[in-house]
Amino acid sequence: RYPDQGVLYQVIADNINTVYYELESKGKYIPSHVRKEFESYLACGIYCHGFTRLQCVGECKQGFLLPFSCKCRGFCNSCIGRRMAQTSLNLTDYVLPNIQYRQWVLSIPIVLRYVMARDSTILTKVQRVLVKAIRSYFRRQARKEGIRDAEIGVISVIQLFGGSVNLNPHFHLVVSDGFFYKNNKGVMTFKPLKPPVEGDIAHINKKIHKKVNAMLLKAGIIDEETNHYQGELFTTDDATTEAKAASIRRKISVGANRGGKVKQIGKFYDFGWHPPHGQLLNYHEGFSLHAGVSIKASDRKGLEQLISYTLRPPIPMDRLTYVGDDKNKIRFKLKRPYDDGTHSLEFTGVELVEKLISIIPKAKMNLVRYFGVFSANYKHRLQIVPGVKHKKKVVKGKITNEYWIPWAELLRRTFQLDVSICTTCKGLVRVIAVIKDPKIIHRILGHLHLPTAPPSIAPARSPPTLP
């Protein structure tokens, strides 16, 4: 791959310093994890920053170079895609037993999105309320069967982005569609349940709304008399807060269009807002709970695809294009058109970079979390998870399990592409060296007539003057 030829890479290289300059000129500081995300992305897949040398050990002795990756979690499609495939395969192989599953998705009110974007502890508390509400539903069903010690398994994924390149923190849960309990012989057994009905979803959603409001009242975020959010939602000098506030409202906070809305392409009339509707979907006071997607016990491929969907990158590269020859106008095609006819969104370079800033997760923030029987500390976990033996590795003198799927194996299972076999002579391809020394990198790239310097990053431009 050649990342520097992609639209997203070029947009960031041309505009990142301009966005930094404009934000800092307002007295805002750029957090270190944001700078690191962009710096690492601009070095991802670029040969002059280092690479691994591979060579066929067969007859042809053909050599290959594999550049280093950034391993970031914000918007790099290559690295997020690698992590997505790794996690989904690991879960389906080593964690999730052969039972039926259901996806639960919770979207939250816009005002609460501000609070969760500002304070990750509130996000965690809302997630726990969601898991407890679903668990209590399954336990009520278990008590009807005469079972008291029922437990469920939950894998929760926090998605920070929406389908419009906007900040929209919400939750995707893969939940066992039934409950586990200990039978008369002391063995953990799974009991499947019938699908929930509309009334069940409505009851759970109202309970989530009630519990979240109680939690916010206790934390002092909601005024007890007026029942409204109190205080400023974003008051820090962090540059990301202004970008987050604008992104939640689908507005712009930098560039010539700051204060305005994101440009919509294809809109032919103003369509009044209506609550979402659908099968097994309930909307209540801004909380939207959906549980319409289920996976059968025998459909392991479908389960893998479902987990991959919850872990997908925020921006599909095939839907991001320039508008004609103007490289300062970028069009993003929506997966599904809006009800008002909008089929695409249009950004300038600095506007798109601002949207990327808002969806970068904070450092050390876990986006995938485990609850119930799938949590690491559950006492009967070994009776439930598949009994697959892991490879062993030595870390600091201790023998541990190897969960990381090798790069070549991951490509084979994800794309049916076996890169460990030479395409010329069908011999084995092996790693022969890891090159990090700049002098050696320069010599090898020069010999192969490849660029020996990284792509140029445009300097900051002065912010435009508003009329």
Coordinates of C-alpha atoms in Angstrom, one line a residue:
R1 CA 0.0 0.0 0.0
Y2 CA 1.0 3.6 -0.5
P3 CA -0.7 5.6 2.2
D4 CA 0.7 9.0 1.1
Q5 CA -1.4 8.7 -2.1
G6 CA -4.7 8.4 -0.2
V7 CA -7.1 11.3 0.2
L8 CA -7.1 11.2 4.0
Y9 CA -3.3 11.2 4.3
Q10 CA -3.0 14.2 1.9
V11 CA -5.7 16.1 3.7
I12 CA -3.9 15.7 7.1
A13 CA -0.5 16.5 5.7
D14 CA -1.8 19.7 4.0
N15 CA -3.9 21.0 6.9
I16 CA -2.8 19.6 10.3
N17 CA -0.3 22.5 11.1
T18 CA -2.9 25.0 10.0
V19 CA -5.5 23.6 12.4
Y20 CA -2.9 23.5 15.2
Y21 CA -2.0 27.2 14.5
E22 CA -5.6 28.3 14.6
L23 CA -6.5 26.5 17.8
E24 CA -3.3 27.6 19.6
S25 CA -4.0 31.2 18.4
K26 CA -7.2 31.1 20.5
G27 CA -5.2 30.1 23.6
K28 CA -6.0 26.4 23.3
Y29 CA -3.4 23.7 23.8
I30 CA -3.1 20.5 21.8
P31 CA -3.1 17.4 24.0
S32 CA -0.1 15.1 23.6
H33 CA -2.2 12.1 22.6
V34 CA -3.7 14.1 19.7
R35 CA -0.3 15.2 18.4
K36 CA 1.0 11.7 18.8
E37 CA -2.0 10.2 16.8
F38 CA -1.4 12.5 13.8
E39 CA 2.4 12.2 13.9
S40 CA 2.2 8.4 14.0
Y41 CA -0.4 8.3 11.2
L42 CA 1.8 10.4 8.9
A43 CA 4.6 7.9 9.5
C44 CA 2.5 4.8 9.1
G45 CA 3.5 2.7 6.1
I46 CA 6.2 5.1 5.0
Y47 CA 9.4 3.2 4.1
C48 CA 11.9 5.9 5.2
H49 CA 10.7 5.5 8.8
G50 CA 11.8 1.8 8.9
F51 CA 10.7 -1.5 7.6
T52 CA 11.1 -5.3 7.9
R53 CA 12.9 -7.2 5.2
L54 CA 11.5 -10.5 4.0
Q55 CA 12.9 -12.9 1.5
C56 CA 11.8 -16.1 -0.3
V57 CA 13.9 -19.1 0.8
G58 CA 12.9 -20.9 -2.4
E59 CA 14.6 -20.8 -5.8
C60 CA 13.8 -17.2 -6.8
K61 CA 15.3 -15.6 -3.5
Q62 CA 13.0 -12.6 -4.2
G63 CA 13.0 -9.9 -1.5
F64 CA 10.2 -7.8 0.0
L65 CA 9.9 -4.8 2.3
L66 CA 7.2 -4.3 4.8
P67 CA 7.0 -0.8 6.4
F68 CA 6.2 -0.2 10.0
S69 CA 2.6 0.6 11.1
C70 CA 1.5 3.3 13.6
K71 CA -0.9 1.0 15.7
C72 CA -3.1 4.0 16.5
R73 CA -6.8 3.8 17.4
G74 CA -8.2 7.0 16.1
F75 CA -8.7 6.9 12.3
C76 CA -5.9 4.8 10.7
N77 CA -7.9 2.3 8.6
S78 CA -4.9 -0.1 8.2
C79 CA -4.1 -0.3 11.9
I80 CA -7.7 -0.2 13.2
G81 CA -8.6 -2.8 10.5
R82 CA -5.8 -5.0 11.8
R83 CA -6.9 -4.7 15.4
M84 CA -10.5 -5.3 14.3
A85 CA -9.6 -8.6 12.6
Q86 CA -7.4 -9.6 15.5
T87 CA -10.0 -9.0 18.2
S88 CA -12.9 -10.6 16.3
L89 CA -10.9 -13.7 15.5
N90 CA -9.5 -13.9 19.1
L91 CA -13.0 -13.6 20.5
T92 CA -14.6 -16.2 18.2
D93 CA -11.7 -18.7 18.7
Y94 CA -10.8 -18.3 22.4
V95 CA -13.6 -16.5 24.3
L96 CA -17.1 -16.9 22.9
P97 CA -18.7 -20.4 23.3
N98 CA -21.1 -21.8 20.6
I99 CA -24.3 -20.3 21.8
Q100 CA -26.7 -17.8 20.3
Y101 CA -26.0 -14.0 20.7
R102 CA -27.9 -10.8 20.3
Q103 CA -26.6 -7.3 19.6
W104 CA -27.9 -4.5 21.8
V105 CA -27.2 -0.9 20.8
L106 CA -27.8 2.2 23.0
S107 CA -27.7 5.7 21.7
I108 CA -28.0 8.6 24.2
P109 CA -29.4 12.1 24.2
I110 CA -27.2 14.9 22.6
V111 CA -26.8 16.8 25.9
L112 CA -25.5 13.6 27.6
R113 CA -23.0 13.2 24.8
Y114 CA -21.4 16.4 25.9
V115 CA -21.0 15.1 29.4
M116 CA -19.6 11.8 28.3
A117 CA -17.2 13.4 25.9
R118 CA -15.9 15.6 28.7
D119 CA -15.8 13.0 31.4
S120 CA -15.0 9.4 30.6
T121 CA -16.0 8.3 34.1
I122 CA -19.6 9.3 33.3
L123 CA -19.3 7.2 30.1
T124 CA -18.2 4.2 32.1
K125 CA -21.1 4.7 34.6
V126 CA -23.7 4.9 31.8
Q127 CA -22.2 1.7 30.3
R128 CA -22.6 -0.1 33.7
V129 CA -26.2 1.0 33.9
L130 CA -26.8 -0.4 30.5
V131 CA -25.2 -3.8 31.3
K132 CA -27.1 -4.0 34.7
A133 CA -30.5 -3.3 33.0
I134 CA -30.0 -6.0 30.5
R135 CA -28.7 -8.4 33.1
S136 CA -31.7 -7.8 35.3
Y137 CA -34.0 -8.6 32.4
F138 CA -32.4 -12.0 31.9
R139 CA -32.4 -12.7 35.6
R140 CA -36.2 -12.0 35.7
Q141 CA -36.6 -14.5 32.9
A142 CA -34.4 -17.0 34.8
R143 CA -36.5 -16.7 38.0
K144 CA -39.6 -17.6 36.0
E145 CA -37.7 -20.8 35.2
G146 CA -36.9 -21.4 38.9
I147 CA -33.2 -20.4 38.5
R148 CA -31.7 -18.0 41.0
D149 CA -28.0 -17.8 40.2
A150 CA -28.3 -16.9 36.5
E151 CA -25.6 -14.9 34.8
I152 CA -25.0 -13.6 31.2
G153 CA -22.0 -12.8 29.1
V154 CA -21.4 -9.4 27.7
I155 CA -18.8 -7.9 25.4
S156 CA -19.2 -4.1 25.2
V157 CA -17.7 -1.9 22.6
I158 CA -17.6 1.9 22.9
Q159 CA -17.9 3.7 19.6
L160 CA -17.0 7.3 19.6
F161 CA -18.0 8.2 16.1
G162 CA -21.3 8.3 14.1
G163 CA -21.9 7.7 10.4
S164 CA -21.4 11.4 9.5
V165 CA -17.8 11.7 10.7
N166 CA -19.2 13.2 13.9
L167 CA -18.6 12.6 17.6
N168 CA -21.4 10.3 18.8
P169 CA -20.4 8.1 21.8
H170 CA -22.7 5.1 22.0
F171 CA -22.5 1.4 23.0
H172 CA -22.6 -1.8 21.0
L173 CA -23.1 -4.9 23.2
V174 CA -22.7 -8.5 22.1
V175 CA -24.8 -10.4 24.7
S176 CA -25.5 -14.1 25.2
D177 CA -29.1 -14.6 24.1
G178 CA -29.8 -16.6 27.2
F179 CA -28.3 -17.1 30.6
F180 CA -25.7 -19.4 32.3
Y181 CA -26.4 -21.3 35.5
K182 CA -25.0 -24.1 37.6
N183 CA -27.0 -27.4 37.1
N184 CA -27.5 -30.1 39.7
K185 CA -24.1 -31.6 38.9
G186 CA -22.3 -28.3 39.5
V187 CA -21.6 -27.7 35.8
M188 CA -22.2 -24.3 34.2
T189 CA -25.0 -24.8 31.6
F190 CA -26.5 -22.4 29.1
K191 CA -30.2 -21.8 28.8
P192 CA -31.3 -20.0 25.5
L193 CA -34.3 -17.7 25.7
K194 CA -36.9 -16.6 23.2
P195 CA -36.3 -13.2 21.5
P196 CA -37.5 -10.2 23.5
V197 CA -40.6 -8.4 22.5
E198 CA -41.3 -4.7 22.0
G199 CA -42.6 -4.3 25.6
D200 CA -39.3 -5.8 27.0
I201 CA -37.2 -3.3 25.1
A202 CA -39.4 -0.4 26.2
H203 CA -39.2 -1.5 29.8
I204 CA -35.4 -1.9 29.7
N205 CA -35.0 1.5 28.0
K206 CA -37.1 3.3 30.5
K207 CA -35.1 1.7 33.3
I208 CA -31.9 2.9 31.7
H209 CA -33.3 6.4 31.5
K210 CA -34.3 6.4 35.1
K211 CA -31.0 5.0 36.4
V212 CA -28.9 7.3 34.4
N213 CA -30.8 10.4 35.6
A214 CA -30.4 9.2 39.2
M215 CA -26.7 8.7 38.6
L216 CA -26.4 12.2 37.1
L217 CA -28.3 13.8 40.0
K218 CA -26.0 12.1 42.5
A219 CA -23.0 13.3 40.6
G220 CA -24.3 16.9 40.7
I221 CA -24.5 17.2 36.9
I222 CA -28.3 17.6 36.8
D223 CA -30.0 20.2 39.0
E224 CA -32.4 18.5 41.4
E225 CA -35.1 21.3 41.2
T226 CA -35.1 22.0 37.4
N227 CA -33.9 18.6 36.2
H228 CA -31.7 20.4 33.7
Y229 CA -27.9 20.1 33.1
Q230 CA -26.1 22.7 35.1
G231 CA -22.7 24.4 34.5
E232 CA -20.6 24.7 31.4
L233 CA -20.2 21.5 29.5
F234 CA -16.7 22.4 28.1
T235 CA -14.7 25.0 30.1
T236 CA -11.1 23.8 29.7
D237 CA -8.4 25.2 27.5
D238 CA -8.0 21.8 25.8
A239 CA -8.3 22.3 22.0
T240 CA -10.3 19.1 21.6
T241 CA -13.2 20.3 23.7
E242 CA -14.2 23.0 21.2
A243 CA -13.9 20.5 18.3
K244 CA -16.0 17.9 20.3
A245 CA -18.7 20.5 21.0
A246 CA -19.0 21.4 17.4
S247 CA -18.8 17.8 16.2
I248 CA -21.7 16.7 18.4
R249 CA -23.9 19.4 16.9
R250 CA -22.5 18.7 13.4
K251 CA -21.1 22.2 13.1
I252 CA -17.7 23.7 12.3
S253 CA -15.3 25.3 14.8
V254 CA -12.3 26.2 12.6
G255 CA -11.7 27.8 9.2
A256 CA -13.8 30.3 7.3
N257 CA -17.0 28.4 8.0
R258 CA -16.7 28.3 11.8
G259 CA -20.0 28.5 13.5
G260 CA -21.8 27.1 10.5
K261 CA -23.1 23.6 9.9
V262 CA -21.5 20.9 7.8
K263 CA -22.4 21.3 4.2
Q264 CA -25.0 18.7 3.0
I265 CA -25.1 17.5 -0.6
G266 CA -28.4 16.3 -2.1
K267 CA -30.7 17.9 0.5
F268 CA -33.9 19.0 -1.2
Y269 CA -36.2 20.0 1.7
D270 CA -36.2 20.4 5.5
F271 CA -37.4 17.2 6.9
G272 CA -38.8 17.4 10.4
W273 CA -37.2 15.2 13.0
H274 CA -39.0 12.0 13.9
P275 CA -38.1 9.5 16.6
P276 CA -36.4 6.4 15.1
H277 CA -38.6 3.4 14.7
G278 CA -38.0 -0.3 13.8
Q279 CA -38.4 -3.8 15.0
L280 CA -37.2 -4.3 18.6
L281 CA -36.3 -0.6 18.8
N282 CA -37.5 1.8 21.5
Y283 CA -37.0 5.5 21.8
H284 CA -37.6 7.3 25.2
E285 CA -36.4 10.7 26.2
G286 CA -33.5 10.7 23.9
F287 CA -32.4 7.1 24.7
S288 CA -32.6 4.7 21.8
L289 CA -32.3 1.0 22.5
H290 CA -32.2 -1.5 19.7
A291 CA -31.9 -5.3 19.9
G292 CA -33.0 -6.5 16.5
V293 CA -29.8 -8.3 15.4
S294 CA -29.3 -11.9 16.5
I295 CA -26.8 -14.6 15.7
K296 CA -27.5 -18.3 15.7
A297 CA -25.2 -20.7 17.7
S298 CA -24.0 -22.4 14.4
D299 CA -23.2 -19.1 12.6
R300 CA -19.6 -18.5 13.8
K301 CA -18.8 -16.5 10.6
G302 CA -21.8 -14.2 11.3
L303 CA -20.6 -13.7 14.9
E304 CA -17.1 -12.7 13.6
Q305 CA -18.6 -10.3 11.2
L306 CA -20.8 -8.8 13.9
I307 CA -17.8 -8.2 16.2
S308 CA -15.9 -6.7 13.3
Y309 CA -18.7 -4.3 12.6
T310 CA -18.6 -3.0 16.1
L311 CA -14.9 -2.5 15.9
R312 CA -14.8 -1.0 12.4
P313 CA -12.7 2.1 11.4
P314 CA -14.6 5.4 11.5
I315 CA -14.0 6.5 7.9
P316 CA -14.2 4.1 4.9
M317 CA -11.6 5.2 2.4
D318 CA -13.7 4.3 -0.6
R319 CA -16.3 6.9 0.4
L320 CA -13.8 9.8 0.8
T321 CA -13.0 11.7 -2.5
Y322 CA -12.0 15.1 -3.7
V323 CA -14.5 17.4 -5.4
G324 CA -13.1 17.6 -9.0
D325 CA -9.6 18.9 -9.0
D326 CA -10.0 21.0 -5.9
K327 CA -8.0 19.3 -3.1
N328 CA -9.5 21.7 -0.5
K329 CA -13.0 20.2 -0.9
I330 CA -13.5 16.7 0.3
R331 CA -16.7 14.8 -0.1
F332 CA -17.8 12.0 2.2
K333 CA -20.5 9.7 0.9
L334 CA -23.0 8.5 3.5
K335 CA -23.7 4.9 3.9
R336 CA -27.5 5.6 3.9
P337 CA -29.0 8.9 2.7
Y338 CA -30.8 11.1 5.3
D339 CA -34.6 11.4 5.1
D340 CA -34.2 14.9 3.6
G341 CA -32.3 13.5 0.6
T342 CA -28.7 14.2 1.8
H343 CA -26.4 11.6 0.3
S344 CA -23.0 13.2 1.0
L345 CA -21.2 15.7 3.3
E346 CA -18.6 18.2 2.1
F347 CA -15.7 19.5 4.1
T348 CA -12.7 21.7 3.6
G349 CA -9.3 20.3 4.6
V350 CA -9.2 22.0 8.0
E351 CA -12.8 21.0 8.7
L352 CA -12.2 17.3 8.1
V353 CA -9.1 17.4 10.4
E354 CA -11.1 19.0 13.1
K355 CA -13.6 16.2 12.9
L356 CA -10.8 13.7 13.3
I357 CA -9.5 15.5 16.4
S358 CA -12.9 15.0 18.1
I359 CA -13.1 11.2 17.6
I360 CA -9.6 10.4 18.9
P361 CA -9.9 8.3 22.1
K362 CA -8.1 9.4 25.1
A363 CA -4.8 7.6 26.0
K364 CA -5.3 4.3 27.9
M365 CA -9.1 4.4 27.4
N366 CA -10.4 0.8 26.9
L367 CA -12.9 0.7 24.1
V368 CA -13.6 -3.1 24.5
R369 CA -14.8 -4.2 27.9
Y370 CA -16.0 -7.6 29.3
F371 CA -18.8 -8.3 31.8
G372 CA -20.5 -11.3 33.3
V373 CA -19.2 -14.7 32.5
F374 CA -16.8 -13.3 29.9
S375 CA -15.0 -11.1 32.4
A376 CA -11.5 -12.2 33.4
N377 CA -12.3 -12.6 37.1
Y378 CA -15.5 -14.6 36.8
K379 CA -15.1 -17.7 39.0
H380 CA -16.6 -20.2 36.5
R381 CA -15.1 -18.7 33.4
L382 CA -12.9 -21.7 32.5
Q383 CA -16.1 -23.9 32.3
I384 CA -17.6 -21.5 29.7
V385 CA -15.0 -20.2 27.3
P386 CA -13.7 -22.6 24.6
G387 CA -10.9 -24.9 25.7
V388 CA -8.4 -23.8 23.0
K389 CA -4.8 -24.1 23.9
H390 CA -2.7 -21.0 23.2
K391 CA 0.9 -20.9 22.1
K392 CA 3.3 -20.1 24.9
K393 CA 5.8 -17.3 25.0
V394 CA 8.4 -16.1 27.5
V395 CA 8.0 -12.5 28.8
K396 CA 10.5 -11.3 31.4
G397 CA 11.3 -14.8 32.4
K398 CA 7.6 -15.8 32.8
I399 CA 5.7 -18.2 30.5
T400 CA 2.4 -16.7 29.3
N401 CA -0.2 -17.4 26.6
E402 CA 0.2 -15.9 23.2
Y403 CA -3.0 -14.4 22.0
W404 CA -1.6 -12.2 19.2
I405 CA -2.3 -13.7 15.8
P406 CA 0.8 -13.4 13.5
W407 CA 0.4 -10.9 10.7
A408 CA 0.7 -13.5 7.9
E409 CA -1.9 -15.7 9.6
L410 CA -4.3 -12.8 10.1
L411 CA -4.1 -11.8 6.4
R412 CA -4.7 -15.4 5.4
R413 CA -7.8 -15.7 7.6
T414 CA -9.2 -12.3 6.8
F415 CA -8.5 -11.9 3.1
Q416 CA -7.6 -15.5 2.1
L417 CA -4.2 -14.1 1.1
D418 CA -1.2 -16.2 2.1
V419 CA 1.8 -13.8 2.2
S420 CA 4.1 -16.5 3.7
I421 CA 4.2 -18.2 0.2
C422 CA 6.1 -16.5 -2.6
T423 CA 3.9 -15.7 -5.6
T424 CA 6.8 -16.5 -8.1
C425 CA 8.2 -19.9 -7.0
K426 CA 5.7 -20.9 -4.2
G427 CA 8.6 -21.0 -1.7
L428 CA 8.4 -19.9 1.9
V429 CA 8.8 -16.2 2.7
R430 CA 10.7 -15.5 6.0
V431 CA 11.7 -12.4 7.9
I432 CA 15.5 -11.8 7.6
A433 CA 16.0 -8.4 9.2
V434 CA 14.3 -5.4 10.9
I435 CA 15.8 -2.2 9.6
K436 CA 15.7 0.9 11.9
D437 CA 19.1 2.6 11.3
P438 CA 18.5 5.8 9.2
K439 CA 21.7 5.3 7.3
I440 CA 20.9 1.7 6.2
I441 CA 17.3 2.7 5.4
H442 CA 18.6 5.5 3.1
R443 CA 21.1 3.1 1.3
I444 CA 18.5 0.4 0.7
L445 CA 15.8 2.8 -0.5
G446 CA 18.2 4.6 -2.7
H447 CA 19.4 1.3 -4.3
L448 CA 15.7 0.4 -5.0
H449 CA 14.9 3.9 -6.3
L450 CA 12.3 4.5 -3.6
P451 CA 11.8 7.9 -1.9
T452 CA 14.4 8.3 0.8
A453 CA 12.6 11.2 2.5
P454 CA 9.1 11.3 4.0
P455 CA 6.3 13.1 2.3
S456 CA 6.3 16.9 3.0
I457 CA 4.0 18.3 5.6
A458 CA 2.6 21.7 4.7
P459 CA 3.4 24.6 7.1
A460 CA 0.6 26.5 8.8
R461 CA -1.4 29.0 6.9
S462 CA -2.9 32.1 8.4
P463 CA -6.6 31.7 9.4
P464 CA -9.1 33.3 7.1
T465 CA -10.7 36.6 8.0
L466 CA -14.4 36.3 8.5
P467 CA -16.7 39.0 6.9

